[in-house]
Short mmCIF file of C-alpha atoms in Angstrom, two decimals:
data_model
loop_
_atom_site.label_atom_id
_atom_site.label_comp_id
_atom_site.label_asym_id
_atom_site.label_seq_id
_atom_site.Cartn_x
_atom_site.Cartn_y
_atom_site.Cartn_z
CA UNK A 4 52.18 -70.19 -65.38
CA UNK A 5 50.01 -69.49 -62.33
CA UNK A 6 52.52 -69.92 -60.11
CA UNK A 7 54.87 -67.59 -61.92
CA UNK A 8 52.19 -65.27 -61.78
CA UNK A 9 51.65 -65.44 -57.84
CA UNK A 10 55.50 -65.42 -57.02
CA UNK A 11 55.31 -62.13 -59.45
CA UNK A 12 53.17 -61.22 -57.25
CA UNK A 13 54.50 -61.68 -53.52
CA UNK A 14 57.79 -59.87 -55.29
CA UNK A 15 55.64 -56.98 -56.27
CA UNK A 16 54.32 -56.87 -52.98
CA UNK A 17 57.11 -57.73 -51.02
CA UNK A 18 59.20 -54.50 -53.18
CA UNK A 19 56.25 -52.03 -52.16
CA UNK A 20 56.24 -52.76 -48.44
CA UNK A 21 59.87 -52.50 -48.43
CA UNK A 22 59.60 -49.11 -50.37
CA UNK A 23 56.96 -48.13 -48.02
CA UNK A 24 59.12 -49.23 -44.52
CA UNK A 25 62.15 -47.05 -46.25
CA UNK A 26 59.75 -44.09 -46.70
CA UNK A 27 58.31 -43.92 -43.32
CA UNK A 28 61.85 -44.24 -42.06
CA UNK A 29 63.17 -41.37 -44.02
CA UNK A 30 60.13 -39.10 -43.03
CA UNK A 31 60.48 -40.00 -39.75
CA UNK A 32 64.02 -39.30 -39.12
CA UNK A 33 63.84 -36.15 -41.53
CA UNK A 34 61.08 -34.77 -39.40
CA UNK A 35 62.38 -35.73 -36.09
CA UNK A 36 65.40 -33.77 -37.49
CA UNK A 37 63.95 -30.64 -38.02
CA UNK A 38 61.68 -29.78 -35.18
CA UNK A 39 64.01 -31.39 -32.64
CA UNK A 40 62.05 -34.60 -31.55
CA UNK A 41 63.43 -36.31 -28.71
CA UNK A 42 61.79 -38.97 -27.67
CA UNK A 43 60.58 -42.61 -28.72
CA UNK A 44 58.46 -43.57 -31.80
CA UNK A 45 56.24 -46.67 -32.31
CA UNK A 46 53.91 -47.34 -35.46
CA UNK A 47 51.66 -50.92 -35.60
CA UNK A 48 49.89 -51.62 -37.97
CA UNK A 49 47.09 -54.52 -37.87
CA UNK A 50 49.06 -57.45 -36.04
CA UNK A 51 52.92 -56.23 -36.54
CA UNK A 52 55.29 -53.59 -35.06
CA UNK A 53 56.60 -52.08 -38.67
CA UNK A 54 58.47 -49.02 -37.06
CA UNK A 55 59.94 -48.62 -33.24
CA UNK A 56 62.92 -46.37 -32.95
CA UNK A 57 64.57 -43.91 -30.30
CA UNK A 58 65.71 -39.98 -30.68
CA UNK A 59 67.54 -38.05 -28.60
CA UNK A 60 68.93 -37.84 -24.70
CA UNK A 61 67.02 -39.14 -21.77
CA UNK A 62 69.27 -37.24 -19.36
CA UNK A 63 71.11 -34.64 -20.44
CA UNK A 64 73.63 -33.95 -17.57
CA UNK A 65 74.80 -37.14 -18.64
CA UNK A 66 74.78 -37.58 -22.44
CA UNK A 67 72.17 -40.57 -21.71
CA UNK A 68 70.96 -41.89 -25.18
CA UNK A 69 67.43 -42.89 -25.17
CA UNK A 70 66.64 -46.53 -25.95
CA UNK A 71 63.27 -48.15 -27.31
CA UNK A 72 62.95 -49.33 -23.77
CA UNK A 73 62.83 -45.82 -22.23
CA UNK A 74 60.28 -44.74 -19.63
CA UNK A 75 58.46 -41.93 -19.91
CA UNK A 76 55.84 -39.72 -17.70
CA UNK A 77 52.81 -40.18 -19.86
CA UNK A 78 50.44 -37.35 -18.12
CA UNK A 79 47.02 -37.79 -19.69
CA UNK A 80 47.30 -40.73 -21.22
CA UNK A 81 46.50 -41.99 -17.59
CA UNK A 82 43.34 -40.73 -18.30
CA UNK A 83 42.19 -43.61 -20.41
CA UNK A 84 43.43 -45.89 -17.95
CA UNK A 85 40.88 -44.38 -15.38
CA UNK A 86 38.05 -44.18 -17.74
CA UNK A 87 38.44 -48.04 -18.38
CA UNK A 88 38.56 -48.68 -15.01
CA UNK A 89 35.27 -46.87 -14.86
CA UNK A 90 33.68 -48.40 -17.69
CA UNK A 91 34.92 -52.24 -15.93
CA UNK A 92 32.75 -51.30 -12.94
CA UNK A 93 29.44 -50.34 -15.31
CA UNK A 94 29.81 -53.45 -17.29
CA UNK A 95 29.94 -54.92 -13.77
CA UNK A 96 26.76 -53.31 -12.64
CA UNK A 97 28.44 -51.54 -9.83
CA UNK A 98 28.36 -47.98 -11.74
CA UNK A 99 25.61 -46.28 -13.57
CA UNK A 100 27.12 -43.70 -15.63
CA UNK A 101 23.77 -41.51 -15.54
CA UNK A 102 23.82 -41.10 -11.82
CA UNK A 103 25.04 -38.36 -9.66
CA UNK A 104 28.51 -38.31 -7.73
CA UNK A 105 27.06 -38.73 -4.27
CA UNK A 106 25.65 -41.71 -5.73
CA UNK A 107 29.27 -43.32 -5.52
CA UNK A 108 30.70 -40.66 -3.31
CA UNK A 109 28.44 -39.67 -0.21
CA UNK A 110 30.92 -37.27 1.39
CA UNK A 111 31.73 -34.80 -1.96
CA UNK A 112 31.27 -31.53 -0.59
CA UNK A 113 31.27 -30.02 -3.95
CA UNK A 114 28.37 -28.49 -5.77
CA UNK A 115 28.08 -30.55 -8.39
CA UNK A 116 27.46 -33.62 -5.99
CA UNK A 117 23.91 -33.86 -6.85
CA UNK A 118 23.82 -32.29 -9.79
CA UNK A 119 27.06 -33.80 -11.83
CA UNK A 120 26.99 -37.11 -13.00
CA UNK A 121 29.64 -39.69 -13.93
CA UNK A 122 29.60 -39.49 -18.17
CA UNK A 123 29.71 -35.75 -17.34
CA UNK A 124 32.99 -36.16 -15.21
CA UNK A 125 34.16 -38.95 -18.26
CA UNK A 126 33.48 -36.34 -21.13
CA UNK A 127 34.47 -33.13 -19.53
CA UNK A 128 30.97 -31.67 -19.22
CA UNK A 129 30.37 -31.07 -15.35
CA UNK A 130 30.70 -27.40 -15.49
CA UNK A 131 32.59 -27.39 -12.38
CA UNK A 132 35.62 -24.65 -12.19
CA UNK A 133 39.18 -25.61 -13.76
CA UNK A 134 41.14 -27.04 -11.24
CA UNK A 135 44.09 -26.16 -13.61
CA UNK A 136 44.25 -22.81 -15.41
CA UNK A 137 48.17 -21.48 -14.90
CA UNK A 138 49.67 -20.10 -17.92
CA UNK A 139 53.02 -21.21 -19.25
CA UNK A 140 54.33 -17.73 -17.70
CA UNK A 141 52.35 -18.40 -14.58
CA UNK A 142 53.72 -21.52 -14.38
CA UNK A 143 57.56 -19.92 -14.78
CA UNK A 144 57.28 -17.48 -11.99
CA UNK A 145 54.67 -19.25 -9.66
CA UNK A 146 54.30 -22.88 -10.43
CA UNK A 147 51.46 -24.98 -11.11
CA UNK A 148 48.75 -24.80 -8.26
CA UNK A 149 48.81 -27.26 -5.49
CA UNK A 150 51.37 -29.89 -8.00
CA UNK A 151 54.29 -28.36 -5.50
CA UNK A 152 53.13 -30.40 -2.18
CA UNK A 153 52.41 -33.81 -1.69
CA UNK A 154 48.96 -34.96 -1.02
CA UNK A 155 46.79 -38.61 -0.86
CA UNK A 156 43.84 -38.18 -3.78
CA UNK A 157 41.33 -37.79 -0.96
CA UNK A 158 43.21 -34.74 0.13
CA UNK A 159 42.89 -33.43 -3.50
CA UNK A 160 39.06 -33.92 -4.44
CA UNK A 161 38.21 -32.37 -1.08
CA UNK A 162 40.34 -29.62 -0.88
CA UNK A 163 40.97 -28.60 -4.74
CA UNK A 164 38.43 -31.00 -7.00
CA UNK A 165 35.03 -29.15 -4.82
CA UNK A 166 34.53 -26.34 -6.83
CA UNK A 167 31.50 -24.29 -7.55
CA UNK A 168 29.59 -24.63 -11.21
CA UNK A 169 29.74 -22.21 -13.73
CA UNK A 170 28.26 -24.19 -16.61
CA UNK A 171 25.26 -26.11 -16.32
CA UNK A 172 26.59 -29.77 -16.48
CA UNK A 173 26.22 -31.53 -19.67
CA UNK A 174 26.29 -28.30 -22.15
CA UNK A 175 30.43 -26.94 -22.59
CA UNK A 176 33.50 -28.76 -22.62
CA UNK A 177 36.10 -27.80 -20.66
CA UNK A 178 38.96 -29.74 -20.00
CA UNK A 179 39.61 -30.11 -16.47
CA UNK A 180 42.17 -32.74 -14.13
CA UNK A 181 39.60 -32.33 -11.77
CA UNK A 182 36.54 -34.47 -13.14
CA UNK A 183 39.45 -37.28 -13.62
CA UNK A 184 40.55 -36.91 -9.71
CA UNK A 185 36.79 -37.32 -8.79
CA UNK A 186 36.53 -40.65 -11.07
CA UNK A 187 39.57 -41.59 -9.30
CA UNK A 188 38.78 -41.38 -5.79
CA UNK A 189 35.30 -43.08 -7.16
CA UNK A 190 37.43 -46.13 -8.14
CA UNK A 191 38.99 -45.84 -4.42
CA UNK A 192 35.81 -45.96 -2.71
CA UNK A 193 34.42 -49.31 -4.52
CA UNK A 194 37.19 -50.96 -4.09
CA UNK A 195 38.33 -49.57 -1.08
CA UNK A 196 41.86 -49.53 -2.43
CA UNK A 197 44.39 -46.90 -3.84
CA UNK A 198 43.96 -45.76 -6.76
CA UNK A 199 47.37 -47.46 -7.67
CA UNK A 200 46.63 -50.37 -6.49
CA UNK A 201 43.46 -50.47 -8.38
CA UNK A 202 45.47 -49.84 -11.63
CA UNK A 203 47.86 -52.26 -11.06
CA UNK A 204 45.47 -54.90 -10.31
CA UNK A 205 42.79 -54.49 -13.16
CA UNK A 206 45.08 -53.64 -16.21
CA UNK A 207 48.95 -53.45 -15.44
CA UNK A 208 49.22 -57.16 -14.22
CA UNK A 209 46.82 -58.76 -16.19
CA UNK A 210 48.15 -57.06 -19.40
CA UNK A 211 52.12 -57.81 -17.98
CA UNK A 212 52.82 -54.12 -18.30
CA UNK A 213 55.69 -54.38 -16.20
CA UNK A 214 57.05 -51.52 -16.94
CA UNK A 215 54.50 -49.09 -16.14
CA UNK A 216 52.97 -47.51 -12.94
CA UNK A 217 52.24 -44.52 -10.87
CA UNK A 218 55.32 -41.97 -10.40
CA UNK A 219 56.08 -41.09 -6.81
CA UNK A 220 58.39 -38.92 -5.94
CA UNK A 221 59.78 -40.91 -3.14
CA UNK A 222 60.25 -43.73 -5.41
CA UNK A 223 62.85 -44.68 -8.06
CA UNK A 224 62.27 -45.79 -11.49
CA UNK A 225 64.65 -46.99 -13.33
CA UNK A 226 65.31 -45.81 -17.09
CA UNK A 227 62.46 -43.18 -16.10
CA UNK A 228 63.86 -40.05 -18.45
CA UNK A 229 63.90 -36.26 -17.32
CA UNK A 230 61.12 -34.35 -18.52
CA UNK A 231 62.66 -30.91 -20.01
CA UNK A 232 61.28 -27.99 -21.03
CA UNK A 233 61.25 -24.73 -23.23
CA UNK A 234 59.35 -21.58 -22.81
CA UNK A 235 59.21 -18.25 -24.16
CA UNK A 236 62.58 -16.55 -23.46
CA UNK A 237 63.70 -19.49 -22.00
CA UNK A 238 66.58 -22.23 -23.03
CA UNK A 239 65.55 -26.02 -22.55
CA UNK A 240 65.82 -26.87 -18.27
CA UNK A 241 64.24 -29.52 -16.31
CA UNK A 242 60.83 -29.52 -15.38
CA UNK A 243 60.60 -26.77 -12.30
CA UNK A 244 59.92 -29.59 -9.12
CA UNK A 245 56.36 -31.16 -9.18
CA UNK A 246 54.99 -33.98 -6.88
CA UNK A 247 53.87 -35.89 -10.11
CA UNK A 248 51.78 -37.92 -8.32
CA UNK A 249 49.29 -35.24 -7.41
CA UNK A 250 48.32 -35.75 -11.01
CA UNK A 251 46.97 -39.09 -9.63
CA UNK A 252 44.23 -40.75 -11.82
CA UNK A 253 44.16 -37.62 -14.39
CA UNK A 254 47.58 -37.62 -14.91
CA UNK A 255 50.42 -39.70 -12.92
CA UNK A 256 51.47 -42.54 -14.63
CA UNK A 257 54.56 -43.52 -16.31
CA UNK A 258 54.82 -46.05 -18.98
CA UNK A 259 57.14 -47.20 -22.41
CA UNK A 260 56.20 -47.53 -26.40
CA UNK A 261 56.09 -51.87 -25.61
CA UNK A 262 53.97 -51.27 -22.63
CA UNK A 263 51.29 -49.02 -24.59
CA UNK A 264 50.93 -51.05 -27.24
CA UNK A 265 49.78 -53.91 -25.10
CA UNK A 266 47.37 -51.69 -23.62
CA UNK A 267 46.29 -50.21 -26.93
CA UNK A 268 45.82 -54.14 -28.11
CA UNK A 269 43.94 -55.02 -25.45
CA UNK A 270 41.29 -52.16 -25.43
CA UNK A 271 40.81 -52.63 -29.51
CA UNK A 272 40.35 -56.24 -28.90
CA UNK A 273 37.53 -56.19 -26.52
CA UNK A 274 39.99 -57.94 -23.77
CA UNK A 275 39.49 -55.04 -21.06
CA UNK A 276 35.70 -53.75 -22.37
CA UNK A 277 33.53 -55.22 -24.41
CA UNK A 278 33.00 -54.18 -27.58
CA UNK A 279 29.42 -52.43 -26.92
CA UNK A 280 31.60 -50.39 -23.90
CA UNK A 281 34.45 -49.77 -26.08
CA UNK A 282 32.24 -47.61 -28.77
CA UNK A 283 30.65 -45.76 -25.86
CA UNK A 284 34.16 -44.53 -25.07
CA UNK A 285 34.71 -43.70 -28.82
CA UNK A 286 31.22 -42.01 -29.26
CA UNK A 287 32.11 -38.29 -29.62
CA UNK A 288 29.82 -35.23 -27.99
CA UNK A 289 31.56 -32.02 -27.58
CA UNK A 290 34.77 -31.24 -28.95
CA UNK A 291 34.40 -34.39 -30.70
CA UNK A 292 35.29 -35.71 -27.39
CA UNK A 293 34.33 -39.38 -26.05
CA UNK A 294 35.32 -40.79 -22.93
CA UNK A 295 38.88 -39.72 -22.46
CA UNK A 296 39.92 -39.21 -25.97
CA UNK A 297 39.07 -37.46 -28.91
CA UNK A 298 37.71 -38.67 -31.97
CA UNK A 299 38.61 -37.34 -35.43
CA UNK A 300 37.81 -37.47 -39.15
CA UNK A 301 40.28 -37.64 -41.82
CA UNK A 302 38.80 -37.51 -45.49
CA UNK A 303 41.36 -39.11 -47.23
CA UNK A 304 42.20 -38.91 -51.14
CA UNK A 305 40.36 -42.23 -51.69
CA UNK A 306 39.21 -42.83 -47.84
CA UNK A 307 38.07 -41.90 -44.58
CA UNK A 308 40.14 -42.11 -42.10
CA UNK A 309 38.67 -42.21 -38.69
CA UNK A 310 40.88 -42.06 -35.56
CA UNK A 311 41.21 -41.97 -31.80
CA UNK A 312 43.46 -39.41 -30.20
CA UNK A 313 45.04 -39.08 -27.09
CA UNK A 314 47.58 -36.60 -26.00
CA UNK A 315 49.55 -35.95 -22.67
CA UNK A 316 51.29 -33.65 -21.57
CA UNK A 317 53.16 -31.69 -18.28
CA UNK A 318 54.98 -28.84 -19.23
CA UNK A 319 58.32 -30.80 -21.23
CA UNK A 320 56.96 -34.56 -21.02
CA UNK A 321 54.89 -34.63 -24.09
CA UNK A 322 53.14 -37.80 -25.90
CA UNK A 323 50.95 -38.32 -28.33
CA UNK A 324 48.49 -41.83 -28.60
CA UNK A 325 46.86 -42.20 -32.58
CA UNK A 326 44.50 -45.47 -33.72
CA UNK A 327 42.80 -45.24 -36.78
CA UNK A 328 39.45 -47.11 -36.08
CA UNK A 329 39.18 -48.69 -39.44
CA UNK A 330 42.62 -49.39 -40.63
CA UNK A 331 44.07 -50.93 -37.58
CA UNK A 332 47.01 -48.73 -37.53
CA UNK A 333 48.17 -47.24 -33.98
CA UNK A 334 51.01 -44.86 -33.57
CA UNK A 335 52.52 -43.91 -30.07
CA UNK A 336 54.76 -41.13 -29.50
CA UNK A 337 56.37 -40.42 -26.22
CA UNK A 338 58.84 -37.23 -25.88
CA UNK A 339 60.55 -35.57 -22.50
CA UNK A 340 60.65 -32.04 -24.48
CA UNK A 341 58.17 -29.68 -25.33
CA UNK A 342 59.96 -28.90 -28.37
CA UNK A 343 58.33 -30.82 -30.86
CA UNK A 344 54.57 -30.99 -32.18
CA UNK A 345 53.26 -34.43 -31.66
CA UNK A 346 49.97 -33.64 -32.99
CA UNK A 347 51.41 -32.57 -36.37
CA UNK A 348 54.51 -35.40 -36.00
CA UNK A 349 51.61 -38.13 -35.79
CA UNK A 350 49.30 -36.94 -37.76
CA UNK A 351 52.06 -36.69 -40.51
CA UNK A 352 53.21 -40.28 -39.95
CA UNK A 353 50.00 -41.43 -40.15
CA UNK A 354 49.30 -39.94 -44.28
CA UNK A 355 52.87 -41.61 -45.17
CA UNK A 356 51.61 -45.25 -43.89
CA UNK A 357 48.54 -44.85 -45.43
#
């Protein structure tokens, strides 16, 4: 009788995860349906992949499907990357995060050498000027700032990341490339290496995320998909030409759903921070914002759902990063169209698994 009762129950069980699986799928593709998703979808939850699927073109010239093995420009995303870095080096004694930049960084010619310090640059509090403040308009008719010529990081921090304060450091958020550039060329002076180099070294090959890296535009990568993009009186074109790598440790890297995923593993698991580091990263101040992502609460039905968000985005490439802290559930979403609310999208996928 008590094994009836057990194989009763694995069939019970077994019959609700598959109802579950067939749910998500139909919201999913219902969804991606309706506000035009394009782009590649992948859901864990605690040790197994339960939903990875593909939408949409990666080139459109050329009718090129896109595959779960699509490449994608994953803009600020990148930004965790370089905060881990960062957070490596403290744990290493070589950074303390309540010093100043000329600390690390002698030659900063910026105002807020003395005055800024490195968990102000990591949490968006330096009060230094927006290195990035075009418009979608602006960006139609005149581009994005200095994305339209090539230059090394160094090049960047002095001439474009100096900028006068206008908030006293450590009292308003306000999201700027700029404080990630500066924790970049940080990384390159300790190591006295390229930023890229850096990357590849501490995370991509230790984690066997081949398929990920820095984009250059004077470099191909294969399966990489066009970024496209849709503004206000204007039809779905490429991306207007950017040097991509000017986005550098704020914003430059390219990467794929299987790549991610490692990473995401890796961080949750205490294999590239310890766990102590990891919940200084996840601590929110303001905006609810940590180290590089943003930390929400969702007051479930019956629980709370508390999760780490991370979005990316440059003009049409477009992605979207959820964990939930305390369900072990991660969802990435990577898109190369602006046509679609990831936020929402995620979000959404996120009540149906749960």
């Amino acid at each position: 009788m008590k094994y009836l009762l057990l194989f009763v129950y694995i069939l019970i069980i077994n019959y609700n995860v598959h109802a579950q699986s067939k749910n998500i799928k139909k919201f999913i593709a219902d969804y991606a349906s309706q506000h035009q998703f394009n782009g590649t979808i992948l859901i864990k939850k605690d040790a197994k992949i339960i939903y990875h699927q593909s939408f949409g073109l990666a080139e459109r010239s050329f009718n090129s499907p896109i595959k779960n093995n699509t490449k994608y420009q994953i803009c600020s995303i990148t930004k965790t990357f370089t905060a881990v870095l960062i957070l490596q080096l403290m744990e290493q004694g070589k950074i303390d995060l309540n010093k100043k930049i000329n600390s690390y960084f002698p030659s900063y010619k910026g105002e807020g050498g003395s005055k800024v310090s490195i968990h102000q640059l990591l949490n968006h509090t330096s009060g230094m000027k927006n290195t990035d403040t075009a418009t979608d308009a602006h960006f139609m008719r005149y581009g994005i700032g200095f994305y339209h010529k090539p230059y090394t990081l160094e090049e960047i921090v002095d001439n474009f990341c100096s900028n006068p304060l206008i908030n006293e450091p450590g009292k308003t958020f306000d999201y700027n490339n700029g404080e990630y550039m500066i924790l970049g060329r940080i990384l390159e002076i300790i190591y006295k290496k390229p930023y890229e180099k850096i990357l590849e070294e501490q995370i991509l090959i230790p984690l066997h995320m081949s398929n990920s890296g820095i984009i250059n535009h004077y470099k191909l990568i294969p399966n990489l998909a066009t970024a496209y993009y849709e503004g206000k009186n204007i039809k779905l074109i490429p991306n207007i030409p950017l040097y991509i790598e000017d986005f550098s440790a704020a914003g430059a890297m390219y990467s794929c759903t299987t790549d991610l995923i490692k990473f995401n593993n890796a961080l949750f698991s205490h294999q590239l921070i310890n766990k102590q580091t990891l919940n200084q990263l996840l601590t929110p101040g303001l905006d609810d914002y940590g180290y590089s992502v943003w930390i929400r609460d969702y007051k479930g039905v019956i629980d709370k759902y508390k999760r780490m968000e991370r979005y990316g985005r440059i003009q049409g490439a477009n992605c979207a990063w959820f964990h939930y802290l305390n369900r072990n559930v991660s969802i990435i979403m990577l898109s190369n169209t602006n046509l679609t609310d990831l936020g929402d999208f995620a979000f959404r996928i996120g009540k149906a698994v749960f």
